[in-house]
Short mmCIF file of N, CA and C in Angstrom, two decimals:
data_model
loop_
_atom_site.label_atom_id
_atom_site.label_comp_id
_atom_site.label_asym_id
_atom_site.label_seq_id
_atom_site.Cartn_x
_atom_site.Cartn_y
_atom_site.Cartn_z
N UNK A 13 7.74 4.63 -4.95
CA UNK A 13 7.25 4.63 -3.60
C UNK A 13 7.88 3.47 -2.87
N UNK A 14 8.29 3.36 -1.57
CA UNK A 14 8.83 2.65 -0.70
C UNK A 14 8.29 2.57 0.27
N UNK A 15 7.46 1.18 0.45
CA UNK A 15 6.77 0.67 1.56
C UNK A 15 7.76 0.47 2.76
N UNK A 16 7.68 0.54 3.68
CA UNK A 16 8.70 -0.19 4.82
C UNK A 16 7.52 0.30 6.32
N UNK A 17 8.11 -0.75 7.01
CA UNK A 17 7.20 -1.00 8.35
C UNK A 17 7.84 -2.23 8.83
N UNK A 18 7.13 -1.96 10.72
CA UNK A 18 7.62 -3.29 11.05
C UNK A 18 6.54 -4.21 11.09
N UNK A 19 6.73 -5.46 11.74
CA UNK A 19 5.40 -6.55 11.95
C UNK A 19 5.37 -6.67 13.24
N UNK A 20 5.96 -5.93 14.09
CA UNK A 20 5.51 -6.15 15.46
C UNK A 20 4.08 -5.15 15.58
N UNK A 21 3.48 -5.73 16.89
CA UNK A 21 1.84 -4.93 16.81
C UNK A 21 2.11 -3.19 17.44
N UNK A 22 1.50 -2.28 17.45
CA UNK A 22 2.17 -0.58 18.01
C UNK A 22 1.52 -1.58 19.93
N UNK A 23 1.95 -0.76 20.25
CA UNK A 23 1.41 -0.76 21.83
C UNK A 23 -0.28 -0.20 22.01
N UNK A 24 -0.62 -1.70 22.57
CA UNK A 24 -2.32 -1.39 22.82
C UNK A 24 -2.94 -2.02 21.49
N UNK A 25 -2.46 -2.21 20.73
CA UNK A 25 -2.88 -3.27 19.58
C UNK A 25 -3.61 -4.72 19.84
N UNK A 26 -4.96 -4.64 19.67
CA UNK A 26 -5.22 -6.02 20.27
C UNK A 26 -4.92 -6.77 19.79
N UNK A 27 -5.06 -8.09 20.61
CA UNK A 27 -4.58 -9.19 20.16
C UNK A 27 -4.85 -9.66 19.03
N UNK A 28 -6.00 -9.76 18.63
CA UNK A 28 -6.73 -10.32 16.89
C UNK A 28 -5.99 -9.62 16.04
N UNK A 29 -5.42 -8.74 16.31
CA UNK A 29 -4.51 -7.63 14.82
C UNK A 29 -3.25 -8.35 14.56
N UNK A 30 -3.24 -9.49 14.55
CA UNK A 30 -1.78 -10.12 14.37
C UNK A 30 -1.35 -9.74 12.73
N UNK A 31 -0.18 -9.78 12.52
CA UNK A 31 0.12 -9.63 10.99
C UNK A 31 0.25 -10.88 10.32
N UNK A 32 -0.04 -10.44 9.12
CA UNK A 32 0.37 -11.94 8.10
C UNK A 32 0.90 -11.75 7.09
N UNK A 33 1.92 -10.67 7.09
CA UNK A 33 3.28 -10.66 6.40
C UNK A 33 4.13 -11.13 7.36
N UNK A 34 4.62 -12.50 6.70
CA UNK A 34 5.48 -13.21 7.40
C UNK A 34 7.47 -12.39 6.63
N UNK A 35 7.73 -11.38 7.94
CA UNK A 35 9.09 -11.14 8.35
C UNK A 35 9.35 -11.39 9.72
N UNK A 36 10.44 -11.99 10.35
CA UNK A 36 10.92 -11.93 11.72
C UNK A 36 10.49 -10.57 12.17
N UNK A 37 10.33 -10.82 13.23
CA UNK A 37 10.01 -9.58 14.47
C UNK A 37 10.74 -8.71 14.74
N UNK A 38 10.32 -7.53 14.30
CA UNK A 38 11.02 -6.34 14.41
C UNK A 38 12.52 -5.94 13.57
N UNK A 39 12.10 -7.02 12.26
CA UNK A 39 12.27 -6.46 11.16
C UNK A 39 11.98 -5.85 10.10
N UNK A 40 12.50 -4.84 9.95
CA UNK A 40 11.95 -3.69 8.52
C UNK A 40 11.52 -4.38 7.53
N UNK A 41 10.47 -3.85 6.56
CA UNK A 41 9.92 -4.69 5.69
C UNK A 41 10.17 -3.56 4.36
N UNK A 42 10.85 -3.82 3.31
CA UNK A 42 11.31 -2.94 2.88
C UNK A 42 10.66 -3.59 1.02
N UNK A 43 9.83 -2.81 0.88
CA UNK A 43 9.44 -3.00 -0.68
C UNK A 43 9.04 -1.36 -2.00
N UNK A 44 9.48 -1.72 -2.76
CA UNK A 44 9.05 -1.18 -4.12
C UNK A 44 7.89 -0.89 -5.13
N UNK A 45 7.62 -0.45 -5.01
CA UNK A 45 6.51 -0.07 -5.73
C UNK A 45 6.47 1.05 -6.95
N UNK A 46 6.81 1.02 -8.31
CA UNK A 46 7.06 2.07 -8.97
C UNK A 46 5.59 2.52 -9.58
N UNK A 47 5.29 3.72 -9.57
CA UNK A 47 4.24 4.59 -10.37
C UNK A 47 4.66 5.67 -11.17
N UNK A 48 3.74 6.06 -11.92
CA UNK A 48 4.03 6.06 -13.65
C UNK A 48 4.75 7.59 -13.19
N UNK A 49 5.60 7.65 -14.17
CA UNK A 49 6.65 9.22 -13.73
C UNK A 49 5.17 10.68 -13.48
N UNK A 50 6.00 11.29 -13.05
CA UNK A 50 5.28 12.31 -12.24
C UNK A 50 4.30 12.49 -11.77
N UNK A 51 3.69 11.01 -11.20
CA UNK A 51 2.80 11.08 -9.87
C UNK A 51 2.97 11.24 -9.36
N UNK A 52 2.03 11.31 -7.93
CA UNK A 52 2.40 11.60 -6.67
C UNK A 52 1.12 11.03 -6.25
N UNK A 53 1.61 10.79 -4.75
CA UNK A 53 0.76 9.79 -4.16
C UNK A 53 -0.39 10.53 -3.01
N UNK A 54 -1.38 11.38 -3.10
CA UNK A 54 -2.27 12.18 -2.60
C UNK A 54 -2.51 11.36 -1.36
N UNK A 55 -3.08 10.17 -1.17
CA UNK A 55 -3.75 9.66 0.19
C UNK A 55 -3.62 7.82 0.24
N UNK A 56 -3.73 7.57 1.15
CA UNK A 56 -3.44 6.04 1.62
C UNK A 56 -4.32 5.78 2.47
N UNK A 57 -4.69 4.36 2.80
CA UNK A 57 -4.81 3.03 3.69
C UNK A 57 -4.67 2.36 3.80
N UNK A 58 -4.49 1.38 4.54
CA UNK A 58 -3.99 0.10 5.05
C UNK A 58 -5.16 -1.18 5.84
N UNK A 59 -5.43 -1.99 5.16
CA UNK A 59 -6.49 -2.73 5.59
C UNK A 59 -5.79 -4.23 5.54
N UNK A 60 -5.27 -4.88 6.86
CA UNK A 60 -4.69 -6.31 6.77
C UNK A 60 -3.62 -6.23 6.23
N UNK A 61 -3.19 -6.80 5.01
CA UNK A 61 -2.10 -6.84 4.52
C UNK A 61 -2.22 -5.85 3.15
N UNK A 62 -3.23 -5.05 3.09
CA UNK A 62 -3.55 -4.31 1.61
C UNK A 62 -3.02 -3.24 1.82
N UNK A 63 -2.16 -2.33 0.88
CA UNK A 63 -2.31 -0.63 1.16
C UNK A 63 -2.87 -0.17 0.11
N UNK A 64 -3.33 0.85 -0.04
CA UNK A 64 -4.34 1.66 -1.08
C UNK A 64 -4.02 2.46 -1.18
N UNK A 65 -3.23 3.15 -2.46
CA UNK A 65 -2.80 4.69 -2.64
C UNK A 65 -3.54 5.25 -3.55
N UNK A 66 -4.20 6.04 -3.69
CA UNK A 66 -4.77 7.48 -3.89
C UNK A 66 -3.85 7.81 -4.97
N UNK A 67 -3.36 7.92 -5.93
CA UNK A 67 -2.40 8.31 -6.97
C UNK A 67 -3.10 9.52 -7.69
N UNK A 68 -2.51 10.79 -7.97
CA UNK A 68 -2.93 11.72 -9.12
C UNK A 68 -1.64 11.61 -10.16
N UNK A 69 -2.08 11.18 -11.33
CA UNK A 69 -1.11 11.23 -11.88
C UNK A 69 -1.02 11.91 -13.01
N UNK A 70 0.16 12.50 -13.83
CA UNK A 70 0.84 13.39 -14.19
C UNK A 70 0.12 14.07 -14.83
N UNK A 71 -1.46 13.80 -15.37
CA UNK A 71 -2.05 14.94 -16.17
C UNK A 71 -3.35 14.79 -15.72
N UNK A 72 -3.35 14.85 -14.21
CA UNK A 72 -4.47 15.21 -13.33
C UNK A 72 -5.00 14.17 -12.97
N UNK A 73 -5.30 13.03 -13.43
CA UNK A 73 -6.28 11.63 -13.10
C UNK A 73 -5.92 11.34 -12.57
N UNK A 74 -6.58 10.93 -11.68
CA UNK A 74 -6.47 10.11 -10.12
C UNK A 74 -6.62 8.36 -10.61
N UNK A 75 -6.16 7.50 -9.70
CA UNK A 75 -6.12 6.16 -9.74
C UNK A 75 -5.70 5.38 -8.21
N UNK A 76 -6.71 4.24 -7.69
CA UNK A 76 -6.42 3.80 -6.71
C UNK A 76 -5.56 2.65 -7.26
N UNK A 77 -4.22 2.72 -6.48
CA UNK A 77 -3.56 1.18 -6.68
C UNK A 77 -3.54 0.57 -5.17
N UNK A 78 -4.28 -0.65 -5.68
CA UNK A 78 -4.13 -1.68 -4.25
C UNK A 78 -3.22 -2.60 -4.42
N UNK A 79 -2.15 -2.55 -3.63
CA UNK A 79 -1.14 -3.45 -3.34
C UNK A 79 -0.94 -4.54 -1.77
N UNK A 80 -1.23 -5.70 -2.37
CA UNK A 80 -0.85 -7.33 -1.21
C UNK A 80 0.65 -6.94 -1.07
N UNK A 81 0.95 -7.19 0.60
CA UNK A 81 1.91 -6.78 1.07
C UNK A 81 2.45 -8.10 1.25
N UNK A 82 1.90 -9.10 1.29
CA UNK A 82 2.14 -10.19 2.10
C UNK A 82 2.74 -10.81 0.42
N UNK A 83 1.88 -10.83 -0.40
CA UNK A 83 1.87 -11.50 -1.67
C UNK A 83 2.82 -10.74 -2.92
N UNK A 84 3.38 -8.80 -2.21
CA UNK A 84 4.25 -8.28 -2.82
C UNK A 84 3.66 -8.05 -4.43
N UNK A 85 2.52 -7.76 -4.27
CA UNK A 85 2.09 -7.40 -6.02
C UNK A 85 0.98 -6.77 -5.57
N UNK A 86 0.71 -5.73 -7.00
CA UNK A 86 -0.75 -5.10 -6.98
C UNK A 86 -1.89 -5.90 -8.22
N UNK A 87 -2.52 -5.85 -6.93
CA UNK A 87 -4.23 -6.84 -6.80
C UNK A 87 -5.01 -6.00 -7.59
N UNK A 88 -4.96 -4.63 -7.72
CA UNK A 88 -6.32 -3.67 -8.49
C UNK A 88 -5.96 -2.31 -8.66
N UNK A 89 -5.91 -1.98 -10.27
CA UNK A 89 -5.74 -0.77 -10.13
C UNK A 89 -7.24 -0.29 -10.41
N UNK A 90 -7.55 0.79 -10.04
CA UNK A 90 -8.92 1.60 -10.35
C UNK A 90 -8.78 3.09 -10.57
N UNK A 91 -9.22 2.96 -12.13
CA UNK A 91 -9.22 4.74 -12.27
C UNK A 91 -10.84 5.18 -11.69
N UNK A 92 -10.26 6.63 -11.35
CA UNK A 92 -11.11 7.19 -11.13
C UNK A 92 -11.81 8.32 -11.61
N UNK A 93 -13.16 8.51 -12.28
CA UNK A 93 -13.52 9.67 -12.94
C UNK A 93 -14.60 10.34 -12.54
N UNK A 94 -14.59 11.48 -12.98
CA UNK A 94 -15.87 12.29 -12.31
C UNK A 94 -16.78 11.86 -12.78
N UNK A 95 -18.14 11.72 -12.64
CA UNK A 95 -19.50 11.54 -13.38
C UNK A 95 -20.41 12.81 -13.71
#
């Protein structure tokens, strides 16, 4: 998976939403992230500098990986199971 984005704010972004991944302005932010062969990445979010992928991986189990954008590593993986 390949993160990339810029750090400028979209238009209408308030002011408090500043970023704190420190890249120059309105440069691409270009990172790596490998997951385990034949996943795929079902759903995402983005909270501050965190993204959260939704992973099903290759023999059905799902797993959230949270990855620091700013800090370039993942903070938590969490499987997920039915009850």
């Amino acid at each position: 998976v390949t993160i990339a984005g810029l750090s400028s704010l979209p238009r209408g972004a308030p002011a408090d939403a500043v970023s704190e991944i420190p890249v120059p302005d309105g440069v691409p932010l270009d990172l790596d992230l490998p997951l385990p062969a034949g996943s795929r990445v079902v759903g995402h979010a983005l909270s501050g500098n965190r993204v959260s992928l939704d992973v099903e991986l290759a023999d059905g189990r799902r797993t959230l990986i949270v990855y620091d954008i700013a800090a370039r590593r993942v903070v938590a993986r969490i499987a997920l199971s039915p009850q």
